[in-house]
Structures are given as C-alpha cells and as structure tokens.
CSV table of C-alpha atoms and ligand atoms in Angstrom, one decimal:
chain,number,residue,atom,x,y,z
A,1,UNK,CA,0.0,0.0,0.0
A,2,UNK,CA,1.4,3.4,-1.0
A,3,UNK,CA,-0.7,5.8,1.1
A,4,UNK,CA,1.2,8.8,-0.2
A,5,UNK,CA,-0.6,8.3,-3.6
A,6,UNK,CA,-3.7,10.3,-3.7
A,7,UNK,CA,-6.8,9.8,-5.9
A,8,UNK,CA,-8.2,11.9,-8.7
A,9,UNK,CA,-11.2,14.0,-7.8
A,10,UNK,CA,-14.2,14.7,-10.0
A,11,UNK,CA,-13.3,18.4,-10.2
A,12,UNK,CA,-9.7,17.6,-11.2
A,13,UNK,CA,-10.9,15.2,-13.9
A,14,UNK,CA,-12.9,18.0,-15.6
A,15,UNK,CA,-10.0,20.4,-15.2
A,16,UNK,CA,-7.5,18.0,-16.8
A,17,UNK,CA,-10.0,17.3,-19.6
A,18,UNK,CA,-10.4,21.1,-20.1
A,19,UNK,CA,-6.7,21.7,-20.2
A,20,UNK,CA,-6.4,19.1,-22.9
A,21,UNK,CA,-9.4,20.5,-24.9
A,22,UNK,CA,-10.8,17.0,-24.5
A,23,UNK,CA,-14.5,16.5,-25.3
A,24,UNK,CA,-15.0,12.8,-24.3
A,25,UNK,CA,-15.3,10.7,-27.5
A,26,UNK,CA,-18.2,8.2,-27.7
A,27,UNK,CA,-16.3,6.3,-30.4
A,28,UNK,CA,-13.5,5.7,-28.0
A,29,UNK,CA,-15.8,4.9,-25.1
A,30,UNK,CA,-14.5,7.7,-23.1
A,31,UNK,CA,-16.6,7.6,-19.9
A,32,UNK,CA,-14.2,8.4,-17.1
A,33,UNK,CA,-14.8,7.2,-13.5
A,34,UNK,CA,-14.8,10.2,-11.2
A,35,UNK,CA,-15.7,8.2,-8.0
A,36,UNK,CA,-12.6,7.1,-6.0
A,37,UNK,CA,-14.7,4.4,-4.1
A,38,UNK,CA,-15.5,2.7,-7.4
A,39,UNK,CA,-11.8,2.5,-8.3
A,40,UNK,CA,-11.0,1.2,-4.8
A,41,UNK,CA,-13.7,-1.4,-5.2
A,42,UNK,CA,-12.2,-2.6,-8.5
A,43,UNK,CA,-8.7,-2.9,-6.9
A,44,UNK,CA,-10.1,-4.9,-3.9
A,45,UNK,CA,-12.0,-7.2,-6.2
A,46,UNK,CA,-8.8,-7.8,-8.2
A,47,UNK,CA,-7.1,-8.5,-4.9
A,48,UNK,CA,-4.1,-6.3,-6.0
A,49,UNK,CA,-1.0,-6.3,-3.9
A,50,UNK,CA,2.5,-4.9,-4.1
A,51,UNK,CA,4.0,-7.8,-6.0
A,52,UNK,CA,1.4,-7.6,-8.8
A,53,UNK,CA,2.0,-6.4,-12.4
A,54,UNK,CA,-1.1,-4.9,-14.0
A,55,UNK,CA,-2.0,-4.3,-17.5
A,56,UNK,CA,-4.6,-1.6,-17.7
A,57,UNK,CA,-6.3,-0.9,-21.0
A,58,UNK,CA,-7.6,2.6,-21.4
A,59,UNK,CA,-6.3,4.5,-18.4
A,60,UNK,CA,-7.9,7.7,-19.6
A,61,UNK,CA,-7.3,10.5,-17.1
A,62,UNK,CA,-5.8,8.0,-14.6
A,63,UNK,CA,-8.3,7.5,-11.8
A,64,UNK,CA,-8.1,3.7,-11.8
A,65,UNK,CA,-4.4,3.8,-12.5
A,66,UNK,CA,-3.8,5.8,-9.3
A,67,UNK,CA,-5.9,3.3,-7.3
A,68,UNK,CA,-3.8,0.4,-8.7
A,69,UNK,CA,-0.5,2.2,-7.9
A,70,UNK,CA,-1.7,3.0,-4.4
A,71,UNK,CA,-2.2,-0.7,-3.8
A,72,UNK,CA,1.6,-1.0,-4.7
A,73,UNK,CA,1.3,-2.7,-8.1
A,74,UNK,CA,3.3,-1.9,-11.1
A,75,UNK,CA,1.1,-0.8,-14.0
A,76,UNK,CA,1.5,-1.0,-17.8
A,77,UNK,CA,-1.2,1.4,-19.1
A,78,UNK,CA,-2.2,1.2,-22.7
A,79,UNK,CA,-4.0,4.2,-24.1
A,80,UNK,CA,-5.1,4.8,-27.7
A,81,UNK,CA,-5.7,8.6,-27.3
A,82,UNK,CA,-2.3,10.2,-27.7
A,83,UNK,CA,-3.4,13.3,-25.7
A,84,UNK,CA,-4.4,11.2,-22.7
A,85,UNK,CA,-1.3,9.0,-23.0
A,86,UNK,CA,1.1,11.9,-23.0
A,87,UNK,CA,-0.7,13.7,-20.1
A,88,UNK,CA,-0.9,10.6,-17.9
A,89,UNK,CA,2.7,10.5,-16.5
A,90,UNK,CA,2.3,14.0,-15.2
A,91,UNK,CA,-1.0,13.3,-13.5
A,92,UNK,CA,0.4,10.1,-11.9
A,93,UNK,CA,3.6,11.9,-10.7
A,94,UNK,CA,1.5,14.9,-9.4
A,95,UNK,CA,-0.4,12.4,-7.2
A,96,UNK,CA,2.7,10.8,-5.7
A,97,UNK,CA,3.5,7.9,-8.1
A,98,UNK,CA,7.1,7.2,-8.9
A,99,UNK,CA,8.2,6.8,-12.6
A,100,UNK,CA,9.5,3.2,-12.0
A,101,UNK,CA,6.0,2.1,-11.0
A,102,UNK,CA,4.3,2.7,-14.3
A,103,UNK,CA,4.8,2.5,-18.0
A,104,UNK,CA,2.4,4.2,-20.5
A,105,UNK,CA,2.1,2.7,-24.0
A,106,UNK,CA,0.4,4.9,-26.5
A,107,UNK,CA,-1.3,2.5,-28.8
A,108,UNK,CA,-4.5,0.6,-29.7
A,109,UNK,CA,-4.8,-2.3,-27.3
A,110,UNK,CA,-5.6,-4.6,-30.2
A,111,UNK,CA,-2.0,-3.9,-31.5
A,112,UNK,CA,-0.5,-4.7,-28.1
A,113,UNK,CA,2.3,-7.3,-28.5
A,114,UNK,CA,2.8,-10.3,-26.4
A,115,UNK,CA,6.3,-9.0,-25.5
A,116,UNK,CA,4.8,-5.9,-24.0
A,117,UNK,CA,2.8,-7.8,-21.4
A,118,UNK,CA,4.7,-9.0,-18.3
A,119,UNK,CA,4.3,-12.8,-17.5
A,120,UNK,CA,1.6,-13.5,-14.8
A,121,UNK,CA,0.1,-10.0,-15.1
A,122,UNK,CA,-3.5,-9.1,-14.0
A,123,UNK,CA,-5.7,-7.3,-16.4
A,124,UNK,CA,-7.6,-4.6,-14.6
A,125,UNK,CA,-9.5,-2.1,-16.7
A,126,UNK,CA,-12.6,0.1,-17.2
A,127,UNK,CA,-12.8,-1.0,-20.8
A,128,UNK,CA,-14.0,1.1,-23.8
A,129,UNK,CA,-17.4,-0.4,-24.5
A,130,UNK,CA,-17.3,-0.8,-28.3
A,131,UNK,CA,-14.1,-2.9,-28.2
A,132,UNK,CA,-14.4,-4.7,-24.9
A,133,UNK,CA,-14.8,-8.3,-26.2
A,134,UNK,CA,-12.1,-8.2,-28.8
A,135,UNK,CA,-9.7,-6.5,-26.3
A,136,UNK,CA,-10.4,-9.1,-23.6
A,137,UNK,CA,-9.9,-12.0,-26.1
A,138,UNK,CA,-6.7,-10.4,-27.5
A,139,UNK,CA,-5.1,-10.0,-24.1
A,140,UNK,CA,-6.2,-13.4,-22.9
A,141,UNK,CA,-4.9,-15.1,-26.0
A,142,UNK,CA,-1.3,-14.0,-25.0
A,143,UNK,CA,-1.6,-16.6,-22.2
A,144,UNK,CA,0.1,-14.3,-19.7
A,145,UNK,CA,-2.8,-13.1,-17.6
A,146,UNK,CA,-3.7,-15.1,-14.5
A,147,UNK,CA,-6.8,-13.2,-13.6
A,148,UNK,CA,-8.7,-10.1,-14.6
A,149,UNK,CA,-11.3,-7.6,-13.3
A,150,UNK,CA,-12.9,-5.6,-16.1
A,151,UNK,CA,-15.7,-3.1,-16.1
A,152,UNK,CA,-17.9,-3.6,-19.2
A,153,UNK,CA,-21.4,-2.8,-20.4
A,154,UNK,CA,-23.8,-5.0,-18.3
A,155,UNK,CA,-25.2,-6.7,-21.4
A,156,UNK,CA,-21.7,-7.7,-22.5
A,157,UNK,CA,-20.9,-9.0,-19.0
A,158,UNK,CA,-24.0,-11.1,-19.1
A,159,UNK,CA,-23.0,-12.6,-22.5
A,160,UNK,CA,-19.4,-13.2,-21.4
A,161,UNK,CA,-20.5,-15.0,-18.2
A,162,UNK,CA,-23.3,-17.0,-19.8
A,163,UNK,CA,-23.3,-20.8,-19.7
A,164,UNK,CA,-24.5,-23.2,-22.5
A,165,UNK,CA,-28.2,-23.5,-22.6
A,166,UNK,CA,-28.8,-19.8,-21.7
A,167,UNK,CA,-30.3,-17.3,-24.2
A,168,UNK,CA,-27.2,-15.1,-23.6
A,169,UNK,CA,-24.7,-17.8,-24.5
A,170,UNK,CA,-23.0,-17.0,-27.7
A,171,UNK,CA,-19.7,-16.4,-29.5
A,172,UNK,CA,-18.1,-14.2,-26.7
A,173,UNK,CA,-19.2,-16.7,-23.9
A,174,UNK,CA,-17.8,-19.7,-25.8
A,175,UNK,CA,-14.5,-18.0,-26.8
A,176,UNK,CA,-13.8,-16.5,-23.4
A,177,UNK,CA,-14.3,-20.0,-21.8
A,178,UNK,CA,-11.3,-21.2,-23.8
A,179,UNK,CA,-9.1,-19.1,-21.6
A,180,UNK,CA,-11.0,-18.4,-18.4
A,181,UNK,CA,-14.0,-18.7,-16.1
A,182,UNK,CA,-16.0,-15.5,-16.3
A,183,UNK,CA,-18.3,-14.3,-13.4
A,184,UNK,CA,-20.3,-11.1,-12.9
A,185,UNK,CA,-19.1,-9.6,-9.6
A,186,UNK,CA,-21.3,-6.5,-9.3
A,187,UNK,CA,-23.3,-3.8,-11.0
A,188,UNK,CA,-21.9,-0.2,-11.2
A,189,UNK,CA,-24.1,2.9,-11.1
A,190,UNK,CA,-23.9,5.1,-14.3
A,191,UNK,CA,-23.5,8.0,-11.9
A,192,UNK,CA,-19.8,7.2,-11.2
A,193,UNK,CA,-18.9,8.1,-14.8
A,194,UNK,CA,-18.3,11.4,-16.5
A,195,UNK,CA,-20.1,11.8,-18.9
A,196,UNK,CA,-22.9,9.5,-17.7
A,197,UNK,CA,-23.2,6.6,-20.2
A,198,UNK,CA,-26.6,5.5,-21.6
A,199,UNK,CA,-25.9,1.9,-20.8
A,200,UNK,CA,-25.5,0.0,-17.4
A,201,UNK,CA,-22.1,-1.3,-16.4
A,202,UNK,CA,-20.9,-4.3,-14.5
A,203,UNK,CA,-17.7,-5.7,-13.1
A,204,UNK,CA,-16.6,-9.0,-14.5
A,205,UNK,CA,-14.0,-11.3,-13.0
A,206,UNK,CA,-12.0,-13.7,-15.1
A,207,UNK,CA,-9.9,-16.5,-13.7
A,208,UNK,CA,-7.6,-18.0,-16.3
A,209,UNK,CA,-7.2,-21.7,-16.6
A,210,UNK,CA,-4.7,-23.7,-18.6
A,211,UNK,CA,-5.3,-23.4,-22.3
A,212,UNK,CA,-7.5,-26.2,-23.5
A,213,UNK,CA,-5.4,-27.0,-26.5
A,214,UNK,CA,-2.7,-25.8,-28.9
A,215,UNK,CA,-2.8,-22.4,-30.7
A,216,UNK,CA,-3.8,-24.3,-34.0
A,217,UNK,CA,-6.6,-26.1,-32.1
A,218,UNK,CA,-7.8,-22.8,-30.7
A,219,UNK,CA,-7.9,-21.1,-34.1
A,220,UNK,CA,-9.9,-23.9,-35.6
A,221,UNK,CA,-12.2,-24.2,-32.5
A,222,UNK,CA,-12.9,-20.4,-32.9
A,223,UNK,CA,-13.8,-21.0,-36.6
A,224,UNK,CA,-16.2,-23.8,-35.5
A,225,UNK,CA,-17.7,-21.4,-32.9
A,226,UNK,CA,-18.2,-18.6,-35.4
A,227,UNK,CA,-19.8,-21.0,-38.0
A,228,UNK,CA,-22.0,-22.6,-35.4
A,229,UNK,CA,-23.5,-19.3,-34.1
A,230,UNK,CA,-23.7,-17.7,-37.5
A,231,UNK,CA,-27.0,-19.6,-37.9
A,232,UNK,CA,-27.8,-19.9,-34.2
A,233,UNK,CA,-31.3,-21.3,-34.7
A,234,UNK,CA,-30.1,-24.1,-37.1
A,235,UNK,CA,-29.0,-27.5,-36.1
A,236,UNK,CA,-25.3,-28.0,-36.2
A,237,UNK,CA,-25.5,-30.5,-39.1
A,238,UNK,CA,-26.7,-27.5,-41.2
A,239,UNK,CA,-24.7,-24.6,-39.7
A,240,UNK,CA,-21.4,-26.5,-39.9
A,241,UNK,CA,-22.0,-28.0,-43.3
A,242,UNK,CA,-19.6,-25.9,-45.3
A,243,UNK,CA,-16.8,-25.8,-42.7
A,244,UNK,CA,-16.9,-29.6,-42.4
A,245,UNK,CA,-17.0,-30.0,-46.2
A,246,UNK,CA,-14.0,-27.7,-46.5
A,247,UNK,CA,-11.9,-29.9,-44.0
A,248,UNK,CA,-13.3,-33.4,-44.6
A,249,UNK,CA,-15.0,-33.4,-48.0
A,250,UNK,CA,-15.6,-37.2,-47.9
A,251,UNK,CA,-17.5,-37.3,-44.7
A,252,UNK,CA,-21.0,-36.2,-43.9
A,253,UNK,CA,-21.7,-33.5,-41.4
A,254,UNK,CA,-23.6,-35.9,-39.2
A,255,UNK,CA,-20.7,-38.4,-39.2
A,256,UNK,CA,-18.2,-35.8,-38.1
A,257,UNK,CA,-20.4,-34.5,-35.3
A,258,UNK,CA,-21.1,-38.0,-34.1
A,259,UNK,CA,-17.4,-38.8,-34.1
A,260,UNK,CA,-17.0,-35.7,-31.9
A,261,UNK,CA,-19.6,-37.0,-29.4
A,262,UNK,CA,-22.1,-34.3,-30.5
A,263,UNK,CA,-25.7,-35.0,-31.7
A,264,UNK,CA,-26.1,-33.6,-35.3
A,265,UNK,CA,-29.5,-32.2,-34.2
A,266,UNK,CA,-28.0,-30.1,-31.4
A,267,UNK,CA,-27.8,-26.3,-31.7
A,268,UNK,CA,-24.8,-24.1,-31.0
A,269,UNK,CA,-26.3,-22.7,-27.8
A,270,UNK,CA,-26.1,-26.1,-26.1
A,271,UNK,CA,-22.5,-26.9,-26.9
A,272,UNK,CA,-19.7,-26.0,-24.3
A,273,UNK,CA,-16.2,-25.1,-25.2
A,274,UNK,CA,-15.0,-28.7,-24.9
A,275,UNK,CA,-17.7,-29.7,-27.4
A,276,UNK,CA,-16.5,-27.1,-29.9
A,277,UNK,CA,-12.9,-28.3,-29.4
A,278,UNK,CA,-13.9,-31.9,-29.9
A,279,UNK,CA,-15.4,-30.9,-33.3
A,280,UNK,CA,-12.2,-29.0,-34.2
A,281,UNK,CA,-10.1,-32.1,-33.3
A,282,UNK,CA,-12.2,-34.3,-35.6
A,283,UNK,CA,-11.8,-31.8,-38.4
A,284,UNK,CA,-8.0,-32.0,-37.9
A,285,UNK,CA,-8.4,-35.8,-38.4
A,286,UNK,CA,-7.8,-36.7,-34.7
B,1,SAM,N1,-9.8,4.0,-17.0
B,1,SAM,C1,-10.4,5.3,-17.2
B,1,SAM,C2,-11.4,5.5,-16.1
B,1,SAM,O1,-11.9,4.6,-15.6
B,1,SAM,O2,-11.8,6.7,-15.9
B,1,SAM,C3,-11.0,5.5,-18.6
B,1,SAM,C4,-11.9,4.5,-19.0
B,1,SAM,S1,-12.8,4.9,-20.5
B,1,SAM,C5,-14.2,3.8,-20.3
B,1,SAM,C6,-12.0,3.9,-21.8
B,1,SAM,C7,-10.6,4.4,-22.2
B,1,SAM,O3,-10.1,3.6,-23.2
B,1,SAM,C8,-10.5,5.8,-22.7
B,1,SAM,O4,-9.4,6.5,-22.1
B,1,SAM,C9,-10.2,5.6,-24.2
B,1,SAM,O5,-9.5,6.6,-24.8
B,1,SAM,C10,-9.4,4.3,-24.2
B,1,SAM,N2,-9.5,3.5,-25.4
B,1,SAM,C11,-10.5,3.4,-26.3
B,1,SAM,N3,-10.2,2.5,-27.2
B,1,SAM,C12,-9.0,1.9,-26.9
B,1,SAM,C13,-8.2,1.0,-27.5
B,1,SAM,N4,-8.5,0.3,-28.6
B,1,SAM,N5,-6.9,0.7,-27.0
B,1,SAM,C14,-6.5,1.4,-25.9
B,1,SAM,N6,-7.3,2.3,-25.2
B,1,SAM,C15,-8.5,2.6,-25.8
C-alpha cells in the first residue's frame, strides 16, 4: 500500500480534460470514472497487492491507474488517445506515483504485442465499451494473464459469463471460456462516470485456466464457434455443413459431429467449449 498516492477527484478530472481540450469521445468509449470508491472497489475485487504487475487498458485520465498504484502494483497502461497517454505520467507523478511504478504505452490495445505484457500480469480495466470483447480476447490469447477484473457494459458482462443453454450464451461466452472462467461480480451505477453513459455497467472477474489446446486447435475451434453461431437457430448439421465440407469433404456433417460426441441435431447454444474443441479435433483428423 502506498498511502502517499492520492486519488483523482471529480473536479480535477474535468480540469485536466479542459486543459487538454478534450471532449469525451463516444467512439473511444470515453466515460471516465470520477468516483474514487469505485476505483478502490475494483482494486479490492482484483485483490491487487504490491507484487502484482497490472495491464490496464484505457487508463484515460488516470483515476483507476492511481488506485492500482496506491495498492503497490506496477502498471503498464495502454491508451489509444495520444493526448491522454502523453498527459498521464504528469498526473500520476503529481499524485505521488514514482516513474518506475508505471509505463504508458500509447497504442491501440488490439495492437499490443505479447512481448509488451509481463508474464503473470493481471488485467484490470474500465474498458471502452465498443471494443471490450475483442480486447479481452486479444489480451487473454497471450496466455500471460492469471486473472482479470474488467468493467464492461452489463449486457456484454452477461454474455461473457453465460453458460451453455442460456439465451445469452454465444460467441463471446464460448470463446472466453477457452481461456478463463467469467463471473459477474457487481453492477456499477452510471453516476460514477463522466459523462454518464446511456448503458449500465458491470464488473466481471475472469480466472484464467490452462489453455484447453494448442494455438492451432484454438484457431480452428474459434472458426467452429463462429460458424455454429452464425446460424444460431439451425441444427449443427446445417450450420457446420460448409466448414466440415472444407476440411473433410468425404465425410457427412452428421458423421463428423457423431465422431466428436455431438448429436447432429443439437444447436450451438447447447455446446460447451470442450464440445467445440472436440469438433475441431475431428476436423483435424484426430
Ligand atoms: N480508465 C479510465 C477511467 O476509468 O476513468 C478511462 C476508461 S474509458 C471507459 C476507456 C478508455 O479507453 C479511454 O481513455 C479511451 O481513450 C481508451 N481506449 C478506447 N479504445 C482503446 C483501444 N482500442 N486501446 C486502448 N485504449 C482505448
């Protein structure tokens, strides 16, 4: 705990934005948290301590970054908006953080390289809404994150945490299950943001498990997931017809599904990640 690091107040957030001529961009999901208690809550939920390395996507004006630094963690903050990225070190230093405790990378999180993420990091972020799912999948696919706490749109949190058989179960739920177990931890009031977003937000925890297979298996499994949910209402023997024909032209769709332990009449929404992997393995001739 670094109690000399102070938090960012609501007034100061607006002042910094004004000094940067920053009008929060909807396209970049710029809804800044101006409530220190919410930042503290995220840090507690992530169980951050002073030996942790954190990857924070979208630090914005720095309110969550300061809470993470106060817990003693080292933070790699990845911000797409160059004005925010270049202002952040000054804000962090003004609030008592030392330069060795953080690194700011000015880039799109989708372009973040595996080499830029420290092994065993935690992902802690108030994510930009429009790219939250691809960003989560991109970071998890590096296989370096042990756990994560992310704030996302509530609807997205519900989809990410959904289990097979639920109406919310879909591509994001199945893909994230390859890497981690996702659980909704709490709802967050829209009032903690500036500007107030139109959508509700939730905190989601992700506990990473061992990858279920090789990278080649993951790529093919994700293709099976995409094709299966592309025609969600159809039975798998129809929705997977062309993907199966592409890989195993001499076998019928039903044969391939049965060989994978899946009934050809099942629909995507009832198949768990192991089931999708089983289909991918059969497609690979295993
Ligand atoms: N963490 C800050 C907070 O809680 O106040 C800001 C969160 S705001 C919801 C999302 C932040 O992500 C913004 O600062 C925005 O500029 C940044 N952002 C948007 N798209 C991004 C991307 N593709 N890569 C990195 N940062 C991004």
